[in-house]
PDB file of C-alpha atoms in Angstrom:
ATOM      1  CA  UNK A   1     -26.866  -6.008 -20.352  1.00 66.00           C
ATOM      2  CA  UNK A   2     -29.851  -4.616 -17.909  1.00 82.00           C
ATOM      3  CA  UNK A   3     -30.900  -6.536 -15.093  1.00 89.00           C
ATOM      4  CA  UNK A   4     -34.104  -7.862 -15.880  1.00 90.00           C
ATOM      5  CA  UNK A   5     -36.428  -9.273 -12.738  1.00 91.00           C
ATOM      6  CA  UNK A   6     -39.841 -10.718 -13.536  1.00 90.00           C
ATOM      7  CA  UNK A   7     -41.176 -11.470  -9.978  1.00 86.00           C
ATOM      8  CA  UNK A   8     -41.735  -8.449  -9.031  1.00 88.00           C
ATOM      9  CA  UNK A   9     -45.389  -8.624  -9.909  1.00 85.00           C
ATOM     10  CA  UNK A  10     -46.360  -6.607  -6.847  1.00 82.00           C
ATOM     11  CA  UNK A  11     -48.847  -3.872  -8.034  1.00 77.00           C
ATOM     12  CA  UNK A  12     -48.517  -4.649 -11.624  1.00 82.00           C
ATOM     13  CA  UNK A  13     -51.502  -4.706 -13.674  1.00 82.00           C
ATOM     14  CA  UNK A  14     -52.015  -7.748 -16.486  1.00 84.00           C
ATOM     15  CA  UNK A  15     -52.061 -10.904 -14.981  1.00 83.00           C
ATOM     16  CA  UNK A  16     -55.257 -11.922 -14.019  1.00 84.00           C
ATOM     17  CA  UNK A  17     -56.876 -12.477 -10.489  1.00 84.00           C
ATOM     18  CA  UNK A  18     -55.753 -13.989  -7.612  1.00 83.00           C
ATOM     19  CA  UNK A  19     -56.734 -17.759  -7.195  1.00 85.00           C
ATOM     20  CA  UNK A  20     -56.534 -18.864  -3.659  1.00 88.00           C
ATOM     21  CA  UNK A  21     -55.996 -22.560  -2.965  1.00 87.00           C
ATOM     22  CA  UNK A  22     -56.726 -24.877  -0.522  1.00 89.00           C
ATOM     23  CA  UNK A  23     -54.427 -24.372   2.602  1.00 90.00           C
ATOM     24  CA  UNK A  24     -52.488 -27.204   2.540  1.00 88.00           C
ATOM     25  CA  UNK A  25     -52.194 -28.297  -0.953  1.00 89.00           C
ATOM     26  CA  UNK A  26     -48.562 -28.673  -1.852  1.00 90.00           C
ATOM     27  CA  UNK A  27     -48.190 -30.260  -4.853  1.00 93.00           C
ATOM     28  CA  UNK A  28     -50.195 -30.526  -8.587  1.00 93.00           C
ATOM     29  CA  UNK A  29     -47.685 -32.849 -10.415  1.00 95.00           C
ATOM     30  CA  UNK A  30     -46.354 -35.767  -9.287  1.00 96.00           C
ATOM     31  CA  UNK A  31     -42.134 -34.520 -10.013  1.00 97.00           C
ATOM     32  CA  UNK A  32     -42.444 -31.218  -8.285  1.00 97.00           C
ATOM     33  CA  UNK A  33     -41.323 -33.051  -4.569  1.00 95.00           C
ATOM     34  CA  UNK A  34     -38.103 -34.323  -6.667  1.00 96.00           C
ATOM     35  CA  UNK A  35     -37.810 -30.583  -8.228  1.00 96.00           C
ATOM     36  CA  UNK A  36     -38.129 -29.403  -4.368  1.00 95.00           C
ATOM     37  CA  UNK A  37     -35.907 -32.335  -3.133  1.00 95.00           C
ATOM     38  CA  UNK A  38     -32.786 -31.619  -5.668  1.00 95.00           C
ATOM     39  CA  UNK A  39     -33.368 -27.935  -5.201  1.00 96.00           C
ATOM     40  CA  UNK A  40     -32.737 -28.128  -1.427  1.00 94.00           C
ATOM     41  CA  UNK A  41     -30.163 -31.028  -1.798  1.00 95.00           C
ATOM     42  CA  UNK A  42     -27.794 -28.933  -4.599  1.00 96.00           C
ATOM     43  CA  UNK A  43     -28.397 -25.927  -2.352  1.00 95.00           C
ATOM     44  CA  UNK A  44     -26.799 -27.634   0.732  1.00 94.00           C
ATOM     45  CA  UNK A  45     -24.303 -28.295  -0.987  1.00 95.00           C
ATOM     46  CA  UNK A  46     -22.901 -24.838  -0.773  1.00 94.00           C
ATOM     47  CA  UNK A  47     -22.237 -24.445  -4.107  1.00 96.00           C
ATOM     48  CA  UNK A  48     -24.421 -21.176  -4.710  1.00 97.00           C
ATOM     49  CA  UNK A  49     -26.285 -19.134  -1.744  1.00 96.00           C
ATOM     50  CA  UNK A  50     -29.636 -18.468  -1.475  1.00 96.00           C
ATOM     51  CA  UNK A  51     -29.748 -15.188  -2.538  1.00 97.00           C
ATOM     52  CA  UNK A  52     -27.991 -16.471  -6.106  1.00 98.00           C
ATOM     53  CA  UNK A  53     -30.606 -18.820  -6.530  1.00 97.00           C
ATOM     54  CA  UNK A  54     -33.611 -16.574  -6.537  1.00 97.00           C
ATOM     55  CA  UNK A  55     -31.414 -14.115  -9.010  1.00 97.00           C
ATOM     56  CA  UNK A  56     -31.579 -16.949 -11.250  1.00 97.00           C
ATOM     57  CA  UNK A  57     -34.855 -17.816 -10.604  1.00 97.00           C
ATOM     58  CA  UNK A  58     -36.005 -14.177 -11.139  1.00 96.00           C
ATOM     59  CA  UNK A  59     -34.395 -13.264 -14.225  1.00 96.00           C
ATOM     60  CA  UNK A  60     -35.553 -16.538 -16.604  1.00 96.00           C
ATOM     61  CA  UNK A  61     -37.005 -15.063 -19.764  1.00 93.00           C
ATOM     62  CA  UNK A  62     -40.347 -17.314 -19.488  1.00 94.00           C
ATOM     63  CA  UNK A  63     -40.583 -16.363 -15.650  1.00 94.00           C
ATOM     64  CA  UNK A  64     -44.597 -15.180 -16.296  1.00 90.00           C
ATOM     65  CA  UNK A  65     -45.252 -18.682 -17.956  1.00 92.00           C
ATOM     66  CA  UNK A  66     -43.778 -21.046 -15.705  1.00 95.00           C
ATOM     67  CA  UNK A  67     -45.555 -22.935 -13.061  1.00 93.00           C
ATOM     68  CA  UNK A  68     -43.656 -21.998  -9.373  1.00 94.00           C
ATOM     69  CA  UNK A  69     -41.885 -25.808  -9.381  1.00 96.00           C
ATOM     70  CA  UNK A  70     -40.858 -25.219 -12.803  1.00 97.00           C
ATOM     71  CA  UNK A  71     -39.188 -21.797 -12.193  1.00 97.00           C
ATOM     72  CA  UNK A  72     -37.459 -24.116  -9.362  1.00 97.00           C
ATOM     73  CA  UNK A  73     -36.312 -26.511 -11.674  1.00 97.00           C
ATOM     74  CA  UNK A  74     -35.050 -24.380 -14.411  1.00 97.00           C
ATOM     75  CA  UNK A  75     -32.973 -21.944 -12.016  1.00 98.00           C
ATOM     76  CA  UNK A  76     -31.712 -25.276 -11.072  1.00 98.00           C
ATOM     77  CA  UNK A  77     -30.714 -26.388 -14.476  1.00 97.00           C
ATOM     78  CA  UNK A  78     -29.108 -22.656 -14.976  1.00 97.00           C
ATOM     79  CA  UNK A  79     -26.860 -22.546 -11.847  1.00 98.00           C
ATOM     80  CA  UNK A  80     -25.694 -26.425 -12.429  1.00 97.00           C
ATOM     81  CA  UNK A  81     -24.818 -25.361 -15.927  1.00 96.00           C
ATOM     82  CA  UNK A  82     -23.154 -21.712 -15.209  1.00 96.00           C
ATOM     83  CA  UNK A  83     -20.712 -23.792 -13.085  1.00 95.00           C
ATOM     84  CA  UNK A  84     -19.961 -26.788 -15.241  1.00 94.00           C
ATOM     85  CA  UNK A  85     -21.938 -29.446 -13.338  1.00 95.00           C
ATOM     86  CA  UNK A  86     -24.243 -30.412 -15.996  1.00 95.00           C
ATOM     87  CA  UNK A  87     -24.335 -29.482 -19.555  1.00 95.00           C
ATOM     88  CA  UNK A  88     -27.444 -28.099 -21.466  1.00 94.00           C
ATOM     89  CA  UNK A  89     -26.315 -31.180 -23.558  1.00 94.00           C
ATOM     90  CA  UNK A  90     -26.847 -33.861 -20.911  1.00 95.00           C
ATOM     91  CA  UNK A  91     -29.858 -32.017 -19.980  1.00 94.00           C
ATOM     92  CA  UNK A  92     -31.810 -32.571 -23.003  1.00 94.00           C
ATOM     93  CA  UNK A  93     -30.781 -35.972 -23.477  1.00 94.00           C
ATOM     94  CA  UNK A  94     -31.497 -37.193 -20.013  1.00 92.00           C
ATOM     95  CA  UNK A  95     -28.121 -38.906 -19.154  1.00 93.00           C
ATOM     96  CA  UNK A  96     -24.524 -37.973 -17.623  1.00 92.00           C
ATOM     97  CA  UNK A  97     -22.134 -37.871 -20.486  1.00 92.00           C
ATOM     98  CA  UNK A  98     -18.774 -36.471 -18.152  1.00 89.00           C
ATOM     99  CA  UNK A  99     -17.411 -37.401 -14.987  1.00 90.00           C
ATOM    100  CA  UNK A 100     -18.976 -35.502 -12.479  1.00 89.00           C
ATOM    101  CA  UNK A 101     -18.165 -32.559 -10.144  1.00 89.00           C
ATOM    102  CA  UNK A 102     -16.835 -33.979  -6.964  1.00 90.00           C
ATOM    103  CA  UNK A 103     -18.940 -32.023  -3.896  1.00 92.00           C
ATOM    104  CA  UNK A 104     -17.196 -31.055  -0.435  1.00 90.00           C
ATOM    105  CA  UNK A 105     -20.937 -31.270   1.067  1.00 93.00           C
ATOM    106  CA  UNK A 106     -23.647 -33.666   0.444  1.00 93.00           C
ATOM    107  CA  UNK A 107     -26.858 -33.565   2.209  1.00 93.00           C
ATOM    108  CA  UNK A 108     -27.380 -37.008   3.121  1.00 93.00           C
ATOM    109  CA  UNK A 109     -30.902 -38.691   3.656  1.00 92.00           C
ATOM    110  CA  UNK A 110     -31.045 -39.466   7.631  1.00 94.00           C
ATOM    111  CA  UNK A 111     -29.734 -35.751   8.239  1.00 94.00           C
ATOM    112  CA  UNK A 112     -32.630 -33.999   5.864  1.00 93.00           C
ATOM    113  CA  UNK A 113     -35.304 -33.132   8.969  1.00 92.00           C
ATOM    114  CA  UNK A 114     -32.318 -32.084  10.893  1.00 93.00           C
ATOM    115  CA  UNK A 115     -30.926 -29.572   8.647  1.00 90.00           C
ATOM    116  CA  UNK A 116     -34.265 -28.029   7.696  1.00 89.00           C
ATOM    117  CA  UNK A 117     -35.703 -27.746  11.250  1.00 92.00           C
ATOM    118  CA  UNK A 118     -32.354 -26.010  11.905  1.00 91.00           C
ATOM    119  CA  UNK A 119     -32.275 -23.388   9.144  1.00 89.00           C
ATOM    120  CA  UNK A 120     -29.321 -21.123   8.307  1.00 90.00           C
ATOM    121  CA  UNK A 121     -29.469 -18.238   9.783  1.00 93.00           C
ATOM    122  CA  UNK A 122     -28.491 -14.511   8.414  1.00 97.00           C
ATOM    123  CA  UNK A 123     -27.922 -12.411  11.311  1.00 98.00           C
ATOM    124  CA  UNK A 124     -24.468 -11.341  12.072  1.00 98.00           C
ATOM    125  CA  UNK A 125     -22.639  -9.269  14.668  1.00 97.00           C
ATOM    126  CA  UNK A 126     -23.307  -5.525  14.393  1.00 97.00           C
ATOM    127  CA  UNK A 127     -20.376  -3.612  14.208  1.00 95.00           C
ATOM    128  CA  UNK A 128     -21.982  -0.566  13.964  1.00 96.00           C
ATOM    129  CA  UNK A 129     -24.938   1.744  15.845  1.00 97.00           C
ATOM    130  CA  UNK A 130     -28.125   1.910  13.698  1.00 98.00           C
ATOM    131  CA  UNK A 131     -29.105   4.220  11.875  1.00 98.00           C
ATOM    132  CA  UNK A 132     -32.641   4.447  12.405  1.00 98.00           C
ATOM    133  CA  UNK A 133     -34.759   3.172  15.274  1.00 98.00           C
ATOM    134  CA  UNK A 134     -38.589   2.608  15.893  1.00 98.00           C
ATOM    135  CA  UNK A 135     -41.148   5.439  14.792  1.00 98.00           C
ATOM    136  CA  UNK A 136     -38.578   7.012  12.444  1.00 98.00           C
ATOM    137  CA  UNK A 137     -39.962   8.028   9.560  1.00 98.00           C
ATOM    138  CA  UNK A 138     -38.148   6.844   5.932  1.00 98.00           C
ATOM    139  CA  UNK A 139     -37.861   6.918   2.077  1.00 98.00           C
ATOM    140  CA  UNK A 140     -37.039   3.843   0.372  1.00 98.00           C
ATOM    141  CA  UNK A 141     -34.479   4.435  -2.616  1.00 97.00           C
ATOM    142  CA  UNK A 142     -35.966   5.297  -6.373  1.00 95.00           C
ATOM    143  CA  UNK A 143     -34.857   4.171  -9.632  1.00 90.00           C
ATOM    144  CA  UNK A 144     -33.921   1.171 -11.295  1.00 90.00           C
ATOM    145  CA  UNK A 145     -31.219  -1.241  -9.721  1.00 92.00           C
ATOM    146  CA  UNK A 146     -28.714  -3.368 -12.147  1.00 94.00           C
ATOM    147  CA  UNK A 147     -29.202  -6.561  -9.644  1.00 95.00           C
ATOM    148  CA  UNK A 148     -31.005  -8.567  -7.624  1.00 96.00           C
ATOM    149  CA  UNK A 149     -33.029  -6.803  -4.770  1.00 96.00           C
ATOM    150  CA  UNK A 150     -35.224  -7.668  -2.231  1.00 96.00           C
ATOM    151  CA  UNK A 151     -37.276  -4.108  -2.597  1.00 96.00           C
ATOM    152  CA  UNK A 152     -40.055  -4.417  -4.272  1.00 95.00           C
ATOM    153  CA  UNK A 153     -40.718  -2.006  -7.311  1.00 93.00           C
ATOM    154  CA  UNK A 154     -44.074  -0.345  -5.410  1.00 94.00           C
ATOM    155  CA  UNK A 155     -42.622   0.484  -2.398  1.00 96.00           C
ATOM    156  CA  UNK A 156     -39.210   2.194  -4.243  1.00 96.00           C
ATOM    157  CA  UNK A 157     -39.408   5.758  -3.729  1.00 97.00           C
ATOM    158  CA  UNK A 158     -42.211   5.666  -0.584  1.00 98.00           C
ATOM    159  CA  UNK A 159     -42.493   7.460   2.551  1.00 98.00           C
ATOM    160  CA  UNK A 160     -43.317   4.823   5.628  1.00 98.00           C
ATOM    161  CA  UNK A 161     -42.290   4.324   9.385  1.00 98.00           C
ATOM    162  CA  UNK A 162     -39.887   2.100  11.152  1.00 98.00           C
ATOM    163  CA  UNK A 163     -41.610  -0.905  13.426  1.00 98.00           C
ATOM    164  CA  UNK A 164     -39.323  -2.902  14.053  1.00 98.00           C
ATOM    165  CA  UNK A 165     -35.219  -3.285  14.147  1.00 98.00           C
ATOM    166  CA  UNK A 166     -33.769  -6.487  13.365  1.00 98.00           C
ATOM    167  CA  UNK A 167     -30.149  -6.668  13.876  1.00 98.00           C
ATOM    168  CA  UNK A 168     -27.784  -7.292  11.034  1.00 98.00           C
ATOM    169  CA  UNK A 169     -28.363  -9.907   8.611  1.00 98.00           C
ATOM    170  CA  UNK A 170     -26.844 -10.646   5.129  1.00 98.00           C
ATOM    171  CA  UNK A 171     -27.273  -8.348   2.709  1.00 98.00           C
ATOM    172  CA  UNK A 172     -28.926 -10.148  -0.186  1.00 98.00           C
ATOM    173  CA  UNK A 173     -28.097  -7.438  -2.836  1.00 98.00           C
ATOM    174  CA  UNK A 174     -24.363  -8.152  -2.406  1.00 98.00           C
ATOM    175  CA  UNK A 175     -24.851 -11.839  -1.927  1.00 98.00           C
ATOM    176  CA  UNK A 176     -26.701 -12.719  -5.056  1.00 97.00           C
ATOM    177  CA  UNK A 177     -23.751 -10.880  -6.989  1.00 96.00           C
ATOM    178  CA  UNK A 178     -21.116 -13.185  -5.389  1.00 96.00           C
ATOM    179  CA  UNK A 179     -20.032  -9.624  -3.431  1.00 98.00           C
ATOM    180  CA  UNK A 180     -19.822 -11.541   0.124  1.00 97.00           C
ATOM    181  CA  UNK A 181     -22.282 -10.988   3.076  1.00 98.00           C
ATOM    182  CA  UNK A 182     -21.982  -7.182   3.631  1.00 98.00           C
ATOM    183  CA  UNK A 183     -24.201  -7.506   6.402  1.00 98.00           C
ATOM    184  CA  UNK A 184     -26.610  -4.498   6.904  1.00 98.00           C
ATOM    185  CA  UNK A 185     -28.770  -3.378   9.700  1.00 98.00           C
ATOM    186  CA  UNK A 186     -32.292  -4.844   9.127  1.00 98.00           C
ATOM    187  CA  UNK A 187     -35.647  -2.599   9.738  1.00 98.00           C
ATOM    188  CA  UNK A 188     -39.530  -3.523   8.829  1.00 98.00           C
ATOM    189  CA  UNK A 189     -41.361  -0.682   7.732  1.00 98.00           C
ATOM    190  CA  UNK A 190     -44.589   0.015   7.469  1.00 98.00           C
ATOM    191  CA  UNK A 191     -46.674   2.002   4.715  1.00 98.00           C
ATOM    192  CA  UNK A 192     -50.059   3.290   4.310  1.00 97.00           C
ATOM    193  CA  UNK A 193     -51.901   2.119   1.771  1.00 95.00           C
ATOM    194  CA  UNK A 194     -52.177   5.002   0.330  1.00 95.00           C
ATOM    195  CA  UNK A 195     -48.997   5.931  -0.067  1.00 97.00           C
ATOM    196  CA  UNK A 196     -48.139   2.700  -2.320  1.00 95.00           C
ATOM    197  CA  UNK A 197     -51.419   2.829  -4.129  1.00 91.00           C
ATOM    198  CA  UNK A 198     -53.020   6.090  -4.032  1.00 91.00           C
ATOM    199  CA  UNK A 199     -56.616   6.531  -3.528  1.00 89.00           C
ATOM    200  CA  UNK A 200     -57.031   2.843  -4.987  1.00 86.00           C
ATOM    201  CA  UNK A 201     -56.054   1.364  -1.840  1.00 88.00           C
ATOM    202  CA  UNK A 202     -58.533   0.263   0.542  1.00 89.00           C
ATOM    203  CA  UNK A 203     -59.385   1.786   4.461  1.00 91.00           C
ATOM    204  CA  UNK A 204     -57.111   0.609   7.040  1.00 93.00           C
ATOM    205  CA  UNK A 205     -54.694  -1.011   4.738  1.00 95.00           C
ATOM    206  CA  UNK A 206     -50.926  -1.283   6.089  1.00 97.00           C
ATOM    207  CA  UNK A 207     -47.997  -2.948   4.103  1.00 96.00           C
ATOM    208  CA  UNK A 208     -44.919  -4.138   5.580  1.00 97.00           C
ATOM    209  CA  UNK A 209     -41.540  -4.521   3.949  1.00 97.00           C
ATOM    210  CA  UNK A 210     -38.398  -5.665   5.257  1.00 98.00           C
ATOM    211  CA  UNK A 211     -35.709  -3.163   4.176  1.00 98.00           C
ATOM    212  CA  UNK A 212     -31.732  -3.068   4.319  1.00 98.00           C
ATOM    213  CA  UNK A 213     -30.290  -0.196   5.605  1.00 98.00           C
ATOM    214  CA  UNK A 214     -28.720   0.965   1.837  1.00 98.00           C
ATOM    215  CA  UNK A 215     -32.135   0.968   0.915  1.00 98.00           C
ATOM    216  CA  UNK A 216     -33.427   3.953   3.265  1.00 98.00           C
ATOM    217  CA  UNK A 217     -33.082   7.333   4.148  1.00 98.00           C
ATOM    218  CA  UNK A 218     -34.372   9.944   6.483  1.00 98.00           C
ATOM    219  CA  UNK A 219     -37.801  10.823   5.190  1.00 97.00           C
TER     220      UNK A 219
END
């Protein structure tokens, strides 16, 4: 079966303009601070990683008609299901009906600022030189991938320079397919405008993308 992403939206025609919001506005219903809550609370509980969770998040079918909280909640739903801590069954009538998945880790209520002020991080020790270093001029990879990826689909195939080397970090591709950490050397590049949007793109205009070493080569 192919590997179907819908949030890549980046540069896609279709959906409308963009609606700013108020800066600071959080919330439009009163459940989605439980959606966020259990999200973060089933998350520390180490039974996916990150990286999983937006590959189910990504590839749900009504992706383009769910609110952002609701793409939360039903990723949720699908991971706690794939693993046999919920049934689709229990779901849709509201109530447990088995005995319940004992967790190794529970994220308890008096250590919650604690463990989101502190983060998790993703670098790791390099093992190896870098490849590429600042001003070096890339190309991103081309084509199609069969799983989740952090490059977006407009900047696939692009020329654009290195600003900035990061160290190594986990490599999301292989982590969302339950491959490990494969930690990669981490670069930002930059790309004219032009070159991700042709003559449409307006004077001046630089995008940034954070790209894994796999994804690049010598331009």
């Amino acid at each position: 079966m192919s590997y179907t992403t819908h949030a890549d939206l980046g540069g896609r025609d279709g959906f409308g303009p963009v609606t700013p919001e108020p800066e600071g506005e959080l919330w439009h219903e009163a459940w989605e601070p439980r959606a966020l809550a259990l999200t973060l609370a089933m998350g520390a509980t180490g039974s996916w990683n990150i990286d999983q969770s937006r590959s189910a998040r990504e590839t749900l079918p009504d992706y383009p008609q769910l609110s952002y909280y609701r793409i939360w909640l039903a990723a949720l739903q699908r991971l706690m299901v794939e693993r046999g801590m919920v049934t689709d069954h229990e779901i849709a009538e509201a109530r447990a009906q088995v005995e319940p998945k004992r967790l190794t880790r529970v994220l308890w209520a008096d250590i919650v600022p604690t463990v989101l002020a502190k983060g998790s991080a993703t670098e790791r020790p390099a093992l190896t030189p870098a490849r590429f270093t600042i001003g070096d001029r890339v190309r991103t990879r081309s084509g199609h991938v069969e799983h989740h990826t952090r490059l977006p689909g407009y900047a696939r195939g692009r020329v654009g320079t290195v600003e900035r080397v990061h160290g190594t970090h986990v490599f999301a591709d292989a982590n969302a397919q339950g491959l490990g950490e494969q930690p990669q050397w981490l670069y930002t590049v930059a790309f004219d405008g032009r070159e991700l949007w042709g003559d449409d793109a307006q004077d001046g205009l630089v995008v940034s993308v954070d790209a894994w070493d796999s994804y690049l080569e010598p331009a």
